[in-house]
Coordinates of N, CA and C in Angstrom, one line a residue:
M1490 N -8.3 -5.7 -39.7 CA -8.7 -6.2 -38.5 C -8.3 -5.2 -37.4
T1491 N -9.3 -5.0 -36.5 CA -9.0 -4.1 -35.4 C -8.7 -4.8 -34.1
S1492 N -7.9 -4.1 -33.3 CA -7.4 -4.7 -32.0 C -8.5 -4.5 -31.0
V1493 N -8.7 -5.5 -30.1 CA -9.6 -5.3 -29.0 C -9.0 -4.7 -27.8
L1494 N -7.6 -4.6 -27.8 CA -6.9 -3.9 -26.7 C -6.9 -2.4 -27.0
P1495 N -7.1 -1.6 -25.9 CA -7.0 -0.2 -26.1 C -5.6 0.2 -26.4
T1496 N -5.4 1.2 -27.3 CA -4.0 1.6 -27.7 C -3.5 2.8 -26.8
G1497 N -4.3 3.3 -25.9 CA -3.9 4.4 -25.1 C -2.9 4.0 -24.0
G1498 N -2.3 5.0 -23.4 CA -1.4 4.7 -22.3 C 0.0 5.0 -22.7
L1499 N 0.8 5.5 -21.8 CA 2.2 5.8 -22.1 C 3.0 4.5 -22.5
P1500 N 3.7 4.5 -23.6 CA 4.5 3.3 -24.0 C 5.6 3.1 -23.0
I1501 N 6.0 1.9 -22.8 CA 7.1 1.6 -21.9 C 8.0 0.6 -22.6
G1502 N 9.3 0.7 -22.4 CA 10.3 -0.2 -23.0 C 10.5 -1.5 -22.2
R1503 N 11.5 -2.2 -22.6 CA 11.8 -3.5 -21.9 C 12.1 -3.4 -20.4
T1504 N 12.9 -2.3 -20.1 CA 13.3 -2.1 -18.7 C 12.0 -1.8 -17.9
G1505 N 11.2 -0.9 -18.4 CA 9.9 -0.6 -17.7 C 9.0 -1.8 -17.5
R1506 N 8.9 -2.6 -18.5 CA 8.1 -3.8 -18.4 C 8.7 -4.8 -17.4
T1507 N 10.0 -4.9 -17.3 CA 10.6 -5.8 -16.3 C 10.4 -5.2 -14.9
L1508 N 10.5 -3.9 -14.8 CA 10.3 -3.3 -13.4 C 8.9 -3.4 -13.0
L1509 N 7.9 -3.3 -13.9 CA 6.5 -3.4 -13.6 C 6.2 -4.9 -13.2
T1510 N 6.8 -5.8 -13.9 CA 6.6 -7.2 -13.5 C 7.1 -7.5 -12.1
L1511 N 8.3 -7.0 -11.9 CA 8.9 -7.2 -10.6 C 8.1 -6.5 -9.5
C1512 N 7.7 -5.3 -9.7 CA 6.9 -4.5 -8.8 C 5.6 -5.3 -8.4
G1513 N 4.9 -5.9 -9.3 CA 3.8 -6.7 -9.1 C 4.1 -7.9 -8.2
A1514 N 5.2 -8.5 -8.6 CA 5.7 -9.7 -7.8 C 6.1 -9.4 -6.4
V1515 N 6.7 -8.3 -6.2 CA 7.1 -7.8 -4.8 C 5.9 -7.5 -4.0
L1516 N 4.9 -6.8 -4.6 CA 3.7 -6.5 -3.9 C 3.0 -7.8 -3.5
L1517 N 2.9 -8.7 -4.4 CA 2.2 -10.0 -4.1 C 3.0 -10.8 -3.0
A1518 N 4.3 -10.8 -3.0 CA 5.1 -11.4 -2.0 C 4.9 -10.7 -0.7
G1519 N 4.8 -9.4 -0.7 CA 4.5 -8.6 0.5 C 3.2 -9.1 1.2
F1520 N 2.2 -9.2 0.4 CA 0.9 -9.7 1.0 C 1.1 -11.1 1.5
G1521 N 1.9 -12.0 0.8 CA 2.1 -13.3 1.3 C 2.9 -13.3 2.6
L1522 N 3.9 -12.5 2.7 CA 4.6 -12.3 4.0 C 3.7 -11.8 5.1
A1523 N 2.8 -10.8 4.8 CA 1.9 -10.3 5.8 C 1.0 -11.3 6.4
R1524 N 0.6 -12.3 5.5 CA -0.3 -13.4 6.0 C 0.4 -14.3 7.0
Q1525 N 1.7 -14.3 7.0 CA 2.5 -15.2 7.8 C 2.8 -14.6 9.2
I1526 N 2.7 -13.3 9.3 CA 3.0 -12.6 10.6 C 1.8 -12.6 11.5
E1527 N 2.1 -12.8 12.8 CA 1.1 -12.7 13.8 C 0.9 -11.2 14.2
P1528 N -0.3 -10.6 14.0 CA -0.5 -9.2 14.3 C -0.4 -9.0 15.9
D1529 N 0.1 -7.9 16.2 CA 0.2 -7.5 17.6 C -1.2 -7.2 18.2
P1530 N -1.6 -7.8 19.3 CA -2.9 -7.5 19.8 C -3.2 -6.1 20.2
R1531 N -2.1 -5.3 20.5 CA -2.3 -3.9 20.9 C -2.8 -3.0 19.7
G1532 N -2.7 -3.5 18.5 CA -3.1 -2.7 17.3 C -2.0 -1.9 16.7
Y1533 N -0.8 -2.1 17.2 CA 0.4 -1.5 16.7 C 1.6 -2.3 17.2
G1534 N 2.8 -2.1 16.6 CA 4.0 -2.8 17.0 C 4.2 -4.1 16.3
T1535 N 3.4 -4.5 15.3 CA 3.7 -5.7 14.6 C 5.0 -5.7 13.9
H1536 N 5.5 -4.5 13.5 CA 6.8 -4.4 12.8 C 7.9 -4.9 13.7
Q1537 N 7.7 -4.8 15.0 CA 8.8 -5.3 15.9 C 9.1 -6.8 15.8
R1538 N 8.1 -7.5 15.3 CA 8.2 -9.0 15.1 C 9.2 -9.3 13.9
L1539 N 9.4 -8.2 13.1 CA 10.4 -8.3 12.0 C 11.8 -7.9 12.4
G1540 N 12.0 -7.5 13.7 CA 13.3 -7.1 14.2 C 13.5 -5.6 14.1
L1541 N 12.4 -4.8 13.7 CA 12.5 -3.4 13.7 C 12.3 -2.8 15.0
P1542 N 12.8 -1.6 15.3 CA 12.6 -1.0 16.6 C 11.2 -0.4 16.8
G1543 N 10.9 -0.2 18.0 CA 9.6 0.5 18.3 C 9.5 1.9 17.8
C1544 N 8.4 2.5 17.9 CA 8.1 3.8 17.4 C 8.8 4.9 18.3
A1545 N 9.8 5.6 17.9 CA 10.4 6.6 18.7 C 9.5 7.7 19.0
F1546 N 8.6 8.1 18.1 CA 7.6 9.2 18.3 C 6.7 8.8 19.5
Q1547 N 6.2 7.6 19.4 CA 5.3 7.2 20.5 C 6.1 7.1 21.9
M1548 N 7.3 6.7 21.8 CA 8.1 6.6 23.1 C 8.3 8.0 23.7
L1549 N 8.5 9.0 22.8 CA 8.8 10.3 23.3 C 7.5 11.1 23.7
Y1550 N 6.5 11.0 22.9 CA 5.3 11.8 23.2 C 4.1 11.0 23.7
R1551 N 4.2 9.7 23.9 CA 3.1 8.9 24.4 C 1.9 9.0 23.5
R1552 N 2.0 9.3 22.3 CA 0.9 9.4 21.3 C 1.4 8.7 20.0
P1553 N 0.4 8.1 19.3 CA 0.8 7.4 18.1 C 1.3 8.4 17.0
C1554 N 2.2 8.0 16.1 CA 2.6 8.7 15.0 C 1.6 8.4 13.8
P1555 N 1.7 9.0 12.7 CA 0.8 8.7 11.6 C 0.9 7.3 11.1
G1556 N 2.1 6.7 11.3 CA 2.3 5.3 10.8 C 2.1 4.2 11.8
C1557 N 1.8 4.6 13.1 CA 1.5 3.6 14.1 C 0.3 2.8 13.7
G1558 N 0.5 1.5 13.8 CA -0.6 0.5 13.4 C -0.6 0.2 11.9
M1559 N 0.3 0.8 11.1 CA 0.2 0.5 9.7 C 0.6 -0.9 9.3
T1560 N 1.7 -1.4 9.9 CA 2.0 -2.8 9.6 C 0.9 -3.8 10.2
T1561 N 0.4 -3.5 11.3 CA -0.6 -4.3 11.9 C -1.8 -4.3 11.0
S1562 N -2.2 -3.1 10.5 CA -3.3 -3.0 9.6 C -3.1 -3.8 8.3
L1563 N -1.9 -3.7 7.8 CA -1.6 -4.5 6.5 C -1.7 -6.0 6.8
V1564 N -1.2 -6.4 8.0 CA -1.2 -7.9 8.3 C -2.7 -8.3 8.4
H1565 N -3.5 -7.5 9.2 CA -4.9 -7.9 9.3 C -5.6 -7.9 7.9
F1566 N -5.3 -6.9 7.1 CA -5.9 -6.8 5.7 C -5.5 -8.1 4.9
A1567 N -4.3 -8.5 5.0 CA -3.8 -9.7 4.2 C -4.5 -11.0 4.7
R1568 N -4.9 -11.0 6.0 CA -5.6 -12.1 6.5 C -7.1 -12.1 6.4
G1569 N -7.6 -11.0 5.8 CA -9.1 -10.8 5.6 C -9.8 -10.3 6.8
E1570 N -9.1 -9.8 7.8 CA -9.7 -9.3 9.0 C -9.9 -7.8 8.8
W1571 N -10.9 -7.4 8.1 CA -11.1 -6.0 7.7 C -11.4 -5.1 8.9
S1572 N -12.2 -5.4 9.8 CA -12.5 -4.5 10.9 C -11.3 -4.3 11.8
A1573 N -10.5 -5.4 12.0 CA -9.3 -5.3 12.8 C -8.3 -4.4 12.1
A1574 N -8.2 -4.5 10.7 CA -7.3 -3.6 10.0 C -7.7 -2.2 10.1
M1575 N -9.0 -1.9 10.0 CA -9.5 -0.5 10.2 C -9.2 0.0 11.6
R1576 N -9.4 -0.8 12.6 CA -9.1 -0.3 14.0 C -7.6 0.0 14.1
A1577 N -6.7 -0.8 13.5 CA -5.3 -0.6 13.7 C -4.8 0.7 13.0
N1578 N -5.2 0.9 11.8 CA -4.9 2.2 11.1 C -5.7 2.2 9.7
P1579 N -6.7 3.0 9.6 CA -7.5 3.0 8.4 C -6.7 3.4 7.2
A1580 N -5.6 4.2 7.4 CA -4.7 4.6 6.2 C -4.0 3.4 5.7
G1581 N -3.8 2.4 6.6 CA -3.1 1.1 6.2 C -4.1 0.3 5.2
V1582 N -5.4 0.4 5.5 CA -6.3 -0.2 4.6 C -6.3 0.4 3.2
L1583 N -6.3 1.7 3.2 CA -6.2 2.5 2.0 C -4.9 2.1 1.2
L1584 N -3.8 2.0 1.9 CA -2.5 1.6 1.3 C -2.6 0.2 0.8
A1585 N -3.2 -0.7 1.5 CA -3.3 -2.1 1.1 C -4.2 -2.2 -0.1
L1586 N -5.3 -1.5 -0.1 CA -6.2 -1.5 -1.3 C -5.4 -1.0 -2.6
S1587 N -4.7 0.1 -2.4 CA -3.9 0.6 -3.5 C -2.9 -0.4 -4.0
C1588 N -2.2 -1.0 -3.1 CA -1.2 -2.0 -3.5 C -1.8 -3.2 -4.1
L1589 N -3.0 -3.6 -3.6 CA -3.7 -4.8 -4.2 C -4.1 -4.4 -5.6
G1590 N -4.6 -3.2 -5.9 CA -4.9 -2.8 -7.2 C -3.8 -2.6 -8.1
L1591 N -2.6 -2.3 -7.6 CA -1.4 -2.1 -8.4 C -0.9 -3.4 -9.0
I1592 N -1.1 -4.6 -8.3 CA -0.6 -5.8 -8.8 C -1.1 -6.2 -10.2
P1593 N -2.4 -6.2 -10.4 CA -2.9 -6.5 -11.8 C -2.5 -5.4 -12.8
W1594 N -2.6 -4.1 -12.3 CA -2.2 -3.0 -13.1 C -0.8 -3.1 -13.6
C1595 N 0.1 -3.4 -12.8 CA 1.5 -3.6 -13.2 C 1.7 -4.7 -14.2
W1596 N 1.1 -5.8 -13.9 CA 1.2 -7.0 -14.8 C 0.5 -6.7 -16.2
W1597 N -0.6 -6.1 -16.1 CA -1.3 -5.8 -17.4 C -0.6 -4.8 -18.2
S1598 N -0.1 -3.8 -17.6 CA 0.7 -2.8 -18.3 C 2.0 -3.4 -18.9
A1599 N 2.7 -4.2 -18.1 CA 3.9 -4.9 -18.6 C 3.6 -5.8 -19.8
W1600 N 2.5 -6.5 -19.7 CA 2.1 -7.4 -20.8 C 1.8 -6.6 -22.1
R1601 N 1.1 -5.4 -21.9 CA 0.7 -4.6 -23.1 C 1.9 -3.8 -23.6
G1602 N 2.8 -3.4 -22.8 CA 3.9 -2.5 -23.2 C 3.5 -1.1 -23.1
R1603 N 2.4 -0.8 -22.4 CA 1.9 0.6 -22.2 C 1.3 0.6 -20.9
L1604 N 1.4 1.8 -20.2 CA 0.8 2.0 -18.9 C -0.7 2.0 -19.1
W1605 N -1.4 1.0 -18.5 CA -2.8 0.9 -18.7 C -3.6 2.1 -18.1
A1606 N -4.4 2.8 -19.0 CA -5.3 3.9 -18.6 C -4.5 5.1 -18.0
V1607 N -3.2 5.2 -18.3 CA -2.4 6.3 -17.7 C -1.5 6.8 -18.9
D1608 N -1.8 8.1 -19.2 CA -1.0 8.8 -20.2 C 0.2 9.5 -19.6
E1609 N -0.1 10.1 -18.4 CA 0.9 10.9 -17.6 C 1.0 10.3 -16.2
P1610 N 2.0 9.5 -15.9 CA 2.0 8.8 -14.6 C 2.2 9.7 -13.4
W1611 N 3.0 10.8 -13.6 CA 3.3 11.7 -12.4 C 2.1 12.3 -11.7
P1612 N 1.2 12.9 -12.5 CA 0.0 13.5 -11.8 C -0.8 12.4 -11.1
V1613 N -0.9 11.2 -11.7 CA -1.7 10.1 -11.1 C -1.0 9.7 -9.8
L1614 N 0.3 9.6 -9.8 CA 1.1 9.2 -8.6 C 0.9 10.3 -7.5
A1615 N 0.9 11.6 -8.0 CA 0.8 12.7 -7.0 C -0.6 12.6 -6.3
V1616 N -1.6 12.4 -7.1 CA -3.0 12.3 -6.5 C -3.1 11.1 -5.5
L1617 N -2.5 9.9 -5.9 CA -2.6 8.8 -5.1 C -1.8 9.0 -3.8
V1618 N -0.6 9.5 -3.9 CA 0.2 9.7 -2.7 C -0.4 10.8 -1.8
G1619 N -0.8 11.9 -2.5 CA -1.5 13.0 -1.7 C -2.7 12.6 -1.0
S1620 N -3.5 11.8 -1.7 CA -4.8 11.3 -1.0 C -4.5 10.4 0.2
W1621 N -3.5 9.5 0.0 CA -3.1 8.6 1.1 C -2.6 9.4 2.2
G1622 N -1.7 10.4 1.9 CA -1.1 11.2 3.0 C -2.1 12.1 3.7
A1623 N -3.1 12.6 3.0 CA -4.1 13.4 3.6 C -5.0 12.6 4.5
V1624 N -5.4 11.4 4.1 CA -6.2 10.5 4.9 C -5.4 10.1 6.2
G1625 N -4.1 9.8 6.0 CA -3.2 9.4 7.1 C -3.1 10.6 8.1
L1626 N -2.9 11.8 7.7 CA -2.8 12.9 8.6 C -4.2 13.2 9.3
L1627 N -5.3 13.1 8.6 CA -6.6 13.3 9.2 C -6.8 12.3 10.3
I1628 N -6.5 11.0 10.0 CA -6.7 10.0 11.0 C -5.7 10.2 12.2
W1629 N -4.5 10.7 11.9 CA -3.6 11.0 13.0 C -4.1 12.1 13.9
M1630 N -4.6 13.1 13.3 CA -5.2 14.2 14.1 C -6.4 13.8 14.9
L1631 N -7.2 12.9 14.4 CA -8.4 12.4 15.1 C -7.9 11.5 16.3
R1632 N -6.8 10.8 16.1 CA -6.3 10.0 17.2 C -5.7 10.8 18.3
W1633 N -5.1 12.0 17.9 CA -4.5 12.9 18.9 C -5.7 13.5 19.8
L1634 N -6.8 13.7 19.2 CA -7.9 14.3 19.9 C -8.6 13.3 20.8
A1635 N -8.5 12.0 20.5 CA -9.1 10.9 21.3 C -8.5 10.7 22.7

């Protein structure tokens, strides 16, 4: 009898499976928390509603940093307000999409005991982080020119 599940992917042990399960749960809880927060109408500063300080970069230079609007973008994304999320910070939408995709990936990998569709995790992680960083920097440069 043959298995219908693919056998590829890096094998993971009990600790890895537990961490992947927790990672998926934390990401899901993060989206749940984001739905409960009221987004700042300015398009940035929503993180201050969580007791965090304002952006020092913006205070010093009167320009947004690459992360300005990221929390606001994530909050709008979690509420299904796609255009508002893009206006706040398009890199936040990319991050939210990545996190949303990671939830089932983490749980499926944990259930299988193998990283789903990933034989070497570090190059995949480097591409994901590098792509997100490049998009964030590009958007930041465009904001500076505006």
